[in-house]
mmCIF file of C-alpha atoms and ligand atoms in Angstrom:
data_model
loop_
_atom_site.group_PDB
_atom_site.id
_atom_site.type_symbol
_atom_site.label_atom_id
_atom_site.label_comp_id
_atom_site.label_asym_id
_atom_site.label_seq_id
_atom_site.Cartn_x
_atom_site.Cartn_y
_atom_site.Cartn_z
ATOM 1 C CA MET H 1 89.089 32.892 152.764
ATOM 2 C CA ILE H 2 89.171 36.643 153.109
ATOM 3 C CA GLU H 3 90.600 38.293 150.035
ATOM 4 C CA LYS H 4 92.689 41.354 150.685
ATOM 5 C CA LEU H 5 93.616 44.054 148.321
ATOM 6 C CA ARG H 6 96.881 45.730 149.198
ATOM 7 C CA LEU H 7 97.069 48.792 147.027
ATOM 8 C CA ALA H 8 100.791 49.296 147.555
ATOM 9 C CA ARG H 9 101.542 45.735 146.497
ATOM 10 C CA THR H 10 99.145 45.998 143.589
ATOM 11 C CA VAL H 11 101.062 48.989 142.347
ATOM 12 C CA ARG H 12 104.477 47.259 142.701
ATOM 13 C CA HIS H 13 103.448 44.037 140.992
ATOM 14 C CA VAL H 14 101.022 45.439 138.543
ATOM 15 C CA MET H 15 101.116 43.809 135.124
ATOM 16 C CA GLN H 16 101.087 45.838 131.946
ATOM 17 C CA LYS H 17 97.310 45.798 131.806
ATOM 18 C CA THR H 18 94.329 47.440 133.422
ATOM 19 C CA THR H 19 93.861 46.463 137.048
ATOM 20 C CA PRO H 20 90.392 47.001 138.485
ATOM 21 C CA LEU H 21 90.788 48.321 142.024
ATOM 22 C CA LEU H 22 87.226 48.770 143.184
ATOM 23 C CA SER H 23 83.738 49.586 142.024
ATOM 24 C CA ILE H 24 80.743 51.249 143.591
ATOM 25 C CA ARG H 25 77.077 51.193 142.645
ATOM 26 C CA ILE H 26 74.946 54.061 143.879
ATOM 27 C CA PRO H 27 71.161 54.467 143.695
ATOM 28 C CA ALA H 28 69.104 57.306 142.313
ATOM 29 C CA THR H 29 67.425 59.442 144.948
ATOM 30 C CA SER H 30 64.456 61.748 145.135
ATOM 31 C CA ALA H 31 64.909 64.686 147.492
ATOM 32 C CA ASN H 32 62.475 67.008 149.294
ATOM 33 C CA LEU H 33 59.281 64.922 148.830
ATOM 34 C CA GLY H 34 57.134 68.035 148.889
ATOM 35 C CA ALA H 35 57.465 69.941 152.146
ATOM 36 C CA GLY H 36 60.724 68.285 153.284
ATOM 37 C CA PHE H 37 62.895 70.791 151.421
ATOM 38 C CA ASP H 38 66.606 69.953 151.895
ATOM 39 C CA CYS H 39 65.655 67.565 154.763
ATOM 40 C CA ILE H 40 64.026 64.430 153.313
ATOM 41 C CA GLY H 41 65.283 62.027 150.650
ATOM 42 C CA VAL H 42 64.562 58.501 149.479
ATOM 43 C CA ALA H 43 66.635 55.971 147.513
ATOM 44 C CA LEU H 44 65.180 54.489 144.324
ATOM 45 C CA ASN H 45 66.013 51.259 142.555
ATOM 46 C CA LEU H 46 67.961 52.725 139.607
ATOM 47 C CA TRP H 47 71.728 52.563 139.758
ATOM 48 C CA ASN H 48 74.897 54.198 138.501
ATOM 49 C CA THR H 49 78.034 52.060 138.715
ATOM 50 C CA PHE H 50 81.559 53.446 138.775
ATOM 51 C CA GLU H 51 84.778 51.424 138.435
ATOM 52 C CA LEU H 52 88.286 52.559 139.308
ATOM 53 C CA HIS H 53 91.118 50.981 137.315
ATOM 54 C CA LEU H 54 94.870 51.384 137.510
ATOM 55 C CA VAL H 55 96.351 51.661 133.998
ATOM 56 C CA PRO H 56 100.159 51.524 134.055
ATOM 57 C CA GLY H 57 101.683 53.157 131.028
ATOM 58 C CA GLN H 58 98.703 55.397 130.322
ATOM 59 C CA GLU H 59 99.892 58.914 129.529
ATOM 60 C CA ALA H 60 97.083 60.921 131.111
ATOM 61 C CA ALA H 61 96.790 60.910 134.909
ATOM 62 C CA VAL H 62 93.130 59.954 134.454
ATOM 63 C CA THR H 63 90.750 59.013 131.679
ATOM 64 C CA VAL H 64 86.994 58.593 132.021
ATOM 65 C CA GLU H 65 84.880 56.208 129.965
ATOM 66 C CA SER H 66 81.085 56.650 130.179
ATOM 67 C CA HIS H 67 78.332 54.310 129.123
ATOM 68 C CA GLY H 68 74.557 54.808 129.222
ATOM 69 C CA GLU H 69 72.922 58.120 130.126
ATOM 70 C CA ALA H 70 74.610 61.184 128.614
ATOM 71 C CA ALA H 71 77.646 59.060 127.662
ATOM 72 C CA ALA H 72 78.386 61.173 124.584
ATOM 73 C CA THR H 73 78.430 64.474 126.466
ATOM 74 C CA LEU H 74 80.210 63.636 129.732
ATOM 75 C CA PRO H 75 83.858 64.774 129.868
ATOM 76 C CA LYS H 76 86.436 62.036 129.295
ATOM 77 C CA ASP H 77 89.230 63.732 131.239
ATOM 78 C CA HIS H 78 90.047 65.258 134.637
ATOM 79 C CA THR H 79 87.144 67.710 134.268
ATOM 80 C CA ASN H 80 84.622 64.866 134.652
ATOM 81 C CA THR H 81 82.947 65.311 138.073
ATOM 82 C CA VAL H 82 84.052 61.898 139.390
ATOM 83 C CA ALA H 83 87.689 62.519 138.407
ATOM 84 C CA ARG H 84 87.679 66.133 139.586
ATOM 85 C CA ILE H 85 86.293 65.266 143.015
ATOM 86 C CA LEU H 86 88.676 62.287 143.303
ATOM 87 C CA PHE H 87 91.792 64.387 142.689
ATOM 88 C CA GLU H 88 90.638 67.401 144.697
ATOM 89 C CA GLU H 89 89.925 65.177 147.674
ATOM 90 C CA LEU H 90 93.067 63.054 147.329
ATOM 91 C CA ASP H 91 95.499 65.937 146.746
ATOM 92 C CA GLU H 92 94.012 68.806 148.691
ATOM 93 C CA VAL H 93 92.153 67.165 151.583
ATOM 94 C CA LEU H 94 93.887 63.823 152.152
ATOM 95 C CA GLY H 95 97.357 65.043 151.073
ATOM 96 C CA GLN H 96 98.144 61.938 149.003
ATOM 97 C CA LYS H 97 99.029 61.113 145.418
ATOM 98 C CA ALA H 98 97.406 58.600 143.080
ATOM 99 C CA PRO H 99 99.463 55.378 142.843
ATOM 100 C CA GLY H 100 99.565 55.628 139.032
ATOM 101 C CA PRO H 101 97.490 56.555 135.982
ATOM 102 C CA LEU H 102 93.791 55.905 136.551
ATOM 103 C CA LYS H 103 90.812 55.037 134.428
ATOM 104 C CA ILE H 104 87.260 55.568 135.682
ATOM 105 C CA VAL H 105 84.459 53.658 133.976
ATOM 106 C CA CYS H 106 80.941 55.061 134.542
ATOM 107 C CA ARG H 107 77.871 52.979 133.753
ATOM 108 C CA ASN H 108 75.059 55.494 134.142
ATOM 109 C CA ASN H 109 71.382 54.573 134.360
ATOM 110 C CA VAL H 110 70.260 57.643 136.310
ATOM 111 C CA PRO H 111 69.305 60.419 133.860
ATOM 112 C CA CYS H 112 71.450 63.552 134.257
ATOM 113 C CA GLY H 113 69.886 66.841 135.342
ATOM 114 C CA SER H 114 66.592 65.118 136.134
ATOM 115 C CA GLY H 115 66.079 65.607 139.871
ATOM 116 C CA LEU H 116 67.130 62.024 140.586
ATOM 117 C CA GLY H 117 70.475 62.733 142.213
ATOM 118 C CA SER H 118 72.797 61.789 139.354
ATOM 119 C CA SER H 119 75.359 64.429 140.363
ATOM 120 C CA SER H 120 75.316 63.080 143.925
ATOM 121 C CA THR H 121 76.284 59.642 142.618
ATOM 122 C CA ALA H 122 79.293 61.194 140.860
ATOM 123 C CA VAL H 123 80.356 63.137 143.968
ATOM 124 C CA ILE H 124 80.096 60.012 146.143
ATOM 125 C CA ALA H 125 82.053 57.894 143.652
ATOM 126 C CA GLY H 126 84.868 60.474 143.483
ATOM 127 C CA LEU H 127 85.068 60.726 147.288
ATOM 128 C CA VAL H 128 84.997 56.945 147.819
ATOM 129 C CA PHE H 129 87.735 56.435 145.228
ATOM 130 C CA ALA H 130 89.883 59.122 146.892
ATOM 131 C CA GLN H 131 89.431 57.511 150.328
ATOM 132 C CA ALA H 132 90.229 54.075 148.895
ATOM 133 C CA LEU H 133 93.439 55.269 147.235
ATOM 134 C CA ALA H 134 94.513 57.041 150.426
ATOM 135 C CA ARG H 135 94.266 53.866 152.530
ATOM 136 C CA ARG H 136 97.033 51.329 152.773
ATOM 137 C CA GLU H 137 94.746 48.360 152.919
ATOM 138 C CA LEU H 138 91.205 47.606 151.879
ATOM 139 C CA THR H 139 89.385 44.499 152.968
ATOM 140 C CA PRO H 140 85.799 43.432 152.356
ATOM 141 C CA GLU H 141 85.238 44.133 156.059
ATOM 142 C CA ASN H 142 86.376 47.730 156.061
ATOM 143 C CA LEU H 143 84.700 48.826 152.830
ATOM 144 C CA ASP H 144 81.744 50.205 154.770
ATOM 145 C CA THR H 145 84.048 52.551 156.683
ATOM 146 C CA LEU H 146 84.653 54.290 153.352
ATOM 147 C CA LYS H 147 80.974 55.197 153.168
ATOM 148 C CA ARG H 148 80.996 56.595 156.703
ATOM 149 C CA ALA H 149 84.136 58.592 155.928
ATOM 150 C CA VAL H 150 82.682 60.254 152.839
ATOM 151 C CA LEU H 151 79.210 61.105 154.196
ATOM 152 C CA PRO H 152 80.006 64.484 155.819
ATOM 153 C CA ARG H 153 82.253 65.493 152.919
ATOM 154 C CA ALA H 154 79.575 64.599 150.369
ATOM 155 C CA VAL H 155 77.038 66.747 152.242
ATOM 156 C CA GLU H 156 79.552 69.602 152.429
ATOM 157 C CA ILE H 157 80.282 69.463 148.698
ATOM 158 C CA GLU H 158 76.617 69.154 147.665
ATOM 159 C CA GLY H 159 75.546 71.844 150.158
ATOM 160 C CA HIS H 160 72.543 69.790 151.338
ATOM 161 C CA GLY H 161 72.281 66.113 152.199
ATOM 162 C CA ASP H 162 68.889 65.053 150.927
ATOM 163 C CA ASN H 163 70.360 63.279 147.876
ATOM 164 C CA VAL H 164 73.788 62.135 149.083
ATOM 165 C CA VAL H 165 72.634 60.693 152.413
ATOM 166 C CA PRO H 166 69.949 58.298 151.071
ATOM 167 C CA ALA H 167 72.286 57.468 148.160
ATOM 168 C CA LEU H 168 74.840 56.263 150.721
ATOM 169 C CA THR H 169 72.457 54.629 153.188
ATOM 170 C CA GLY H 170 69.442 53.621 151.107
ATOM 171 C CA GLY H 171 65.881 53.981 152.389
ATOM 172 C CA LEU H 172 64.005 57.054 153.540
ATOM 173 C CA MET H 173 66.211 59.532 155.384
ATOM 174 C CA VAL H 174 65.725 62.726 157.355
ATOM 175 C CA ILE H 175 68.752 65.008 157.222
ATOM 176 C CA THR H 176 69.227 68.105 159.326
ATOM 177 C CA ARG H 177 71.755 69.765 161.649
ATOM 178 C CA ALA H 178 71.956 69.374 165.397
ATOM 179 C CA ALA H 179 71.959 72.541 167.505
ATOM 180 C CA ASN H 180 75.779 72.420 167.543
ATOM 181 C CA GLY H 181 75.868 72.387 163.733
ATOM 182 C CA ARG H 182 76.750 68.715 163.379
ATOM 183 C CA LEU H 183 75.046 66.667 160.719
ATOM 184 C CA LEU H 184 72.026 64.775 162.056
ATOM 185 C CA THR H 185 70.603 61.943 159.963
ATOM 186 C CA HIS H 186 67.828 59.538 160.800
ATOM 187 C CA ALA H 187 66.457 56.538 158.901
ATOM 188 C CA ILE H 188 62.675 56.126 158.743
ATOM 189 C CA PRO H 189 61.452 52.546 158.164
ATOM 190 C CA LEU H 190 59.773 52.493 154.774
ATOM 191 C CA PRO H 191 57.477 49.801 153.376
ATOM 192 C CA ARG H 192 58.471 49.518 149.712
ATOM 193 C CA GLN H 193 56.637 52.003 147.494
ATOM 194 C CA ARG H 194 56.381 51.920 143.712
ATOM 195 C CA VAL H 195 56.702 55.344 142.126
ATOM 196 C CA VAL H 196 56.683 56.830 138.640
ATOM 197 C CA VAL H 197 59.203 59.527 137.772
ATOM 198 C CA CYS H 198 58.653 61.452 134.556
ATOM 199 C CA VAL H 199 61.575 63.566 133.359
ATOM 200 C CA PRO H 200 61.135 66.167 130.617
ATOM 201 C CA ASP H 201 64.013 67.104 128.381
ATOM 202 C CA PHE H 202 64.375 70.526 129.991
ATOM 203 C CA ALA H 203 67.532 72.037 131.457
ATOM 204 C CA PHE H 204 66.756 73.146 134.996
ATOM 205 C CA LEU H 205 70.043 73.153 136.883
ATOM 206 C CA THR H 206 69.802 72.905 140.669
ATOM 207 C CA SER H 207 71.687 76.227 140.917
ATOM 208 C CA LYS H 208 68.997 77.904 138.781
ATOM 209 C CA ALA H 209 66.210 76.082 140.658
ATOM 210 C CA ARG H 210 67.611 77.435 143.946
ATOM 211 C CA ALA H 211 68.064 80.944 142.566
ATOM 212 C CA VAL H 212 64.301 81.264 141.921
ATOM 213 C CA LEU H 213 63.506 80.711 145.616
ATOM 214 C CA PRO H 214 62.727 83.716 147.823
ATOM 215 C CA PRO H 215 65.272 84.281 150.611
ATOM 216 C CA ALA H 216 62.628 84.279 153.368
ATOM 217 C CA LEU H 217 59.296 82.619 154.000
ATOM 218 C CA PRO H 218 56.154 84.009 155.674
ATOM 219 C CA ARG H 219 55.604 82.306 159.029
ATOM 220 C CA THR H 220 52.280 80.869 157.845
ATOM 221 C CA ASP H 221 54.051 79.041 155.001
ATOM 222 C CA ALA H 222 56.770 77.770 157.343
ATOM 223 C CA VAL H 223 54.118 76.410 159.715
ATOM 224 C CA TYR H 224 52.258 74.852 156.765
ATOM 225 C CA ASN H 225 55.446 73.092 155.672
ATOM 226 C CA ILE H 226 56.330 71.775 159.129
ATOM 227 C CA GLY H 227 52.908 70.117 159.381
ATOM 228 C CA HIS H 228 53.066 68.676 155.881
ATOM 229 C CA ALA H 229 56.621 67.373 156.242
ATOM 230 C CA VAL H 230 55.687 65.533 159.452
ATOM 231 C CA LEU H 231 52.577 64.064 157.799
ATOM 232 C CA THR H 232 54.580 63.010 154.730
ATOM 233 C CA ILE H 233 56.995 61.036 156.902
ATOM 234 C CA GLU H 234 54.113 59.426 158.788
ATOM 235 C CA ALA H 235 52.277 58.547 155.549
ATOM 236 C CA LEU H 236 55.387 56.934 154.040
ATOM 237 C CA ARG H 237 56.318 55.120 157.264
ATOM 238 C CA THR H 238 52.888 53.546 157.466
ATOM 239 C CA GLY H 239 52.389 53.136 153.700
ATOM 240 C CA ASP H 240 49.219 55.253 153.957
ATOM 241 C CA LEU H 241 48.699 56.644 150.444
ATOM 242 C CA LYS H 242 45.461 58.384 151.456
ATOM 243 C CA LEU H 243 47.343 60.396 154.046
ATOM 244 C CA LEU H 244 50.174 60.979 151.565
ATOM 245 C CA ALA H 245 47.639 62.477 149.144
ATOM 246 C CA LYS H 246 46.907 65.189 151.727
ATOM 247 C CA ALA H 247 50.446 65.524 153.033
ATOM 248 C CA LEU H 248 52.473 65.879 149.831
ATOM 249 C CA ASP H 249 52.168 69.619 149.382
ATOM 250 C CA ASP H 250 54.681 72.387 149.758
ATOM 251 C CA ARG H 251 54.901 76.151 150.046
ATOM 252 C CA MET H 252 58.645 76.565 150.230
ATOM 253 C CA HIS H 253 59.979 75.665 146.771
ATOM 254 C CA GLU H 254 57.400 74.070 144.454
ATOM 255 C CA PRO H 255 55.298 77.227 143.934
ATOM 256 C CA TYR H 256 58.403 78.922 142.537
ATOM 257 C CA ARG H 257 59.858 76.010 140.595
ATOM 258 C CA VAL H 258 56.958 74.097 139.077
ATOM 259 C CA PRO H 259 55.662 77.042 136.955
ATOM 260 C CA ALA H 260 59.175 77.461 135.529
ATOM 261 C CA ILE H 261 59.044 73.937 134.009
ATOM 262 C CA PRO H 262 56.794 73.832 130.908
ATOM 263 C CA GLY H 263 54.030 71.250 131.345
ATOM 264 C CA ALA H 264 54.880 70.474 134.977
ATOM 265 C CA ILE H 265 51.699 71.899 136.553
ATOM 266 C CA GLU H 266 49.625 69.856 134.110
ATOM 267 C CA ALA H 267 51.792 66.740 134.553
ATOM 268 C CA ARG H 268 51.330 66.777 138.336
ATOM 269 C CA GLN H 269 47.569 66.969 137.899
ATOM 270 C CA ALA H 270 47.528 64.392 135.074
ATOM 271 C CA ALA H 271 49.338 61.904 137.323
ATOM 272 C CA LEU H 272 46.552 62.250 139.892
ATOM 273 C CA ASP H 273 43.826 62.005 137.234
ATOM 274 C CA ALA H 274 45.456 58.810 135.909
ATOM 275 C CA GLY H 275 45.333 57.136 139.307
ATOM 276 C CA ALA H 276 48.352 58.334 141.306
ATOM 277 C CA ALA H 277 47.719 59.079 144.979
ATOM 278 C CA ALA H 278 50.114 62.015 145.189
ATOM 279 C CA SER H 279 52.718 63.822 143.117
ATOM 280 C CA CYS H 280 55.513 66.302 143.705
ATOM 281 C CA LEU H 281 58.661 67.686 142.166
ATOM 282 C CA SER H 282 61.530 65.194 142.345
ATOM 283 C CA GLY H 283 64.322 67.122 144.075
ATOM 284 C CA ALA H 284 64.745 70.471 142.353
ATOM 285 C CA GLY H 285 63.123 69.039 139.204
ATOM 286 C CA PRO H 286 62.518 68.981 136.365
ATOM 287 C CA GLY H 287 61.361 65.400 137.065
ATOM 288 C CA ILE H 288 57.909 64.823 138.579
ATOM 289 C CA LEU H 289 57.521 62.015 141.121
ATOM 290 C CA ALA H 290 54.164 60.267 141.530
ATOM 291 C CA PHE H 291 53.240 57.704 144.189
ATOM 292 C CA ALA H 292 50.742 55.198 142.855
ATOM 293 C CA GLY H 293 49.269 51.962 144.157
ATOM 294 C CA GLY H 294 48.757 50.747 140.542
ATOM 295 C CA GLU H 295 48.311 52.040 136.984
ATOM 296 C CA HIS H 296 51.965 53.032 136.871
ATOM 297 C CA GLU H 297 52.326 52.966 133.083
ATOM 298 C CA ARG H 298 49.107 54.962 132.705
ATOM 299 C CA VAL H 299 50.405 57.569 135.158
ATOM 300 C CA GLY H 300 53.738 57.742 133.318
ATOM 301 C CA GLU H 301 52.091 58.085 129.890
ATOM 302 C CA ALA H 302 49.723 60.783 131.190
ATOM 303 C CA MET H 303 52.636 62.873 132.505
ATOM 304 C CA LYS H 304 54.598 62.319 129.297
ATOM 305 C CA ARG H 305 51.659 63.625 127.233
ATOM 306 C CA CYS H 306 51.522 66.853 129.264
ATOM 307 C CA PHE H 307 55.170 67.539 128.618
ATOM 308 C CA ALA H 308 54.663 66.724 124.917
ATOM 309 C CA ASP H 309 51.780 69.228 124.826
ATOM 310 C CA ALA H 310 54.209 71.805 126.259
ATOM 311 C CA GLY H 311 56.699 70.977 123.503
ATOM 312 C CA LEU H 312 59.049 68.829 125.576
ATOM 313 C CA GLN H 313 60.075 65.228 125.052
ATOM 314 C CA ALA H 314 59.941 63.225 128.263
ATOM 315 C CA ARG H 315 60.765 59.753 129.544
ATOM 316 C CA TYR H 316 59.416 58.008 132.587
ATOM 317 C CA TRP H 317 60.665 55.308 134.932
ATOM 318 C CA VAL H 318 58.606 53.021 137.186
ATOM 319 C CA LEU H 319 60.807 52.477 140.225
ATOM 320 C CA ASP H 320 60.629 50.933 143.670
ATOM 321 C CA THR H 321 62.082 52.560 146.725
ATOM 322 C CA THR H 322 65.096 50.613 147.973
ATOM 323 C CA ASP H 323 66.610 50.046 151.392
ATOM 324 C CA SER H 324 70.003 49.431 149.775
ATOM 325 C CA GLY H 325 72.440 52.290 149.582
ATOM 326 C CA ALA H 326 75.809 52.557 147.875
ATOM 327 C CA GLU H 327 77.583 49.186 147.575
ATOM 328 C CA ILE H 328 81.355 49.017 147.252
ATOM 329 C CA SER H 329 83.140 45.938 145.876
ATOM 330 C CA LEU H 330 86.803 45.123 145.542
ATOM 331 C CA GLY H 331 87.776 44.634 141.914
ATOM 332 C CA VAL H 332 84.907 44.737 139.465
ATOM 333 C CA PRO H 333 82.001 42.345 140.022
ATOM 334 C CA VAL H 334 81.237 40.121 137.026
HETATM 335 N N1 HSE G 401 66.941 69.887 148.244
HETATM 336 C C1 HSE G 401 67.599 70.215 147.008
HETATM 337 C C2 HSE G 401 66.806 71.309 146.315
HETATM 338 C C3 HSE G 401 67.655 68.995 146.156
HETATM 339 O O1 HSE G 401 65.590 71.194 146.248
HETATM 340 O O2 HSE G 401 67.403 72.266 145.854
HETATM 341 C C4 HSE G 401 68.302 69.212 144.826
HETATM 342 O O3 HSE G 401 69.569 68.714 144.796
#
């Protein structure tokens, strides 16, 4: 039997206890992949989960409870990114009001400020929750329409789609604009790859990482990047790590960003010396992503040591790419 959630009815008949409305789990993503600056992103098997609850009787319009990564430092009120995006979208864009006091529960596994798209997961969760609250009826069948509805808005808010698009769709995605300015996304079939991502404890905000980039690029570097981006896609599509070793190089952002992260130049090289086929900055950094056919722990430890030598603590994750994107469920899955 198809279960339906009627938000209006839920609100009318709500008991004096927390009512879970819906939850969403969203994968980590690695953007750019070398030369594909702002245009290529891949989903990784590490997930943040966000729940939306209705809490009748709660005084505040919204409270946020965080577990896992950065739980102690994330705001617990309307200034939390998920809550802020939810209310901005609901009030200002969709012209609706929340049906009652809300509680958002965040279960974060994606490290914050790492280059693994954690902020994109928060933006997507806020937008999906806003869309859900604005609709009169949600059914298991129409949950996917929520994802389609939030995609262009998520890209607009983030300013580039190479994290938010693969986070929504899963897999390896190319994101660009059509000649008329409309968003153009394309999925590339991807045989599963196992990667190592090493993240130093170093604050390198995306805004800062974009500010270090020169405004223009010599034509030779642009041509270099076009060739390498095409080869990177071909290497990943065919699972050809030898080709990826030649393809994964960039002249548009890494030369400006990698030297700004202590230990990163050495960590990239150490990953290769320890057996990785290719390495690059994960998104805007500071995480380093290494593709390896084996020896994953060795690669992770080698990168970690380089950051330690530069005075930074670091953690690493061995992750598979995933074809699954954001998954929305009614209520909260047990
Ligand atoms: N393409 C983006 C950048 C990803 O490199 O700035 C970071 O969000």
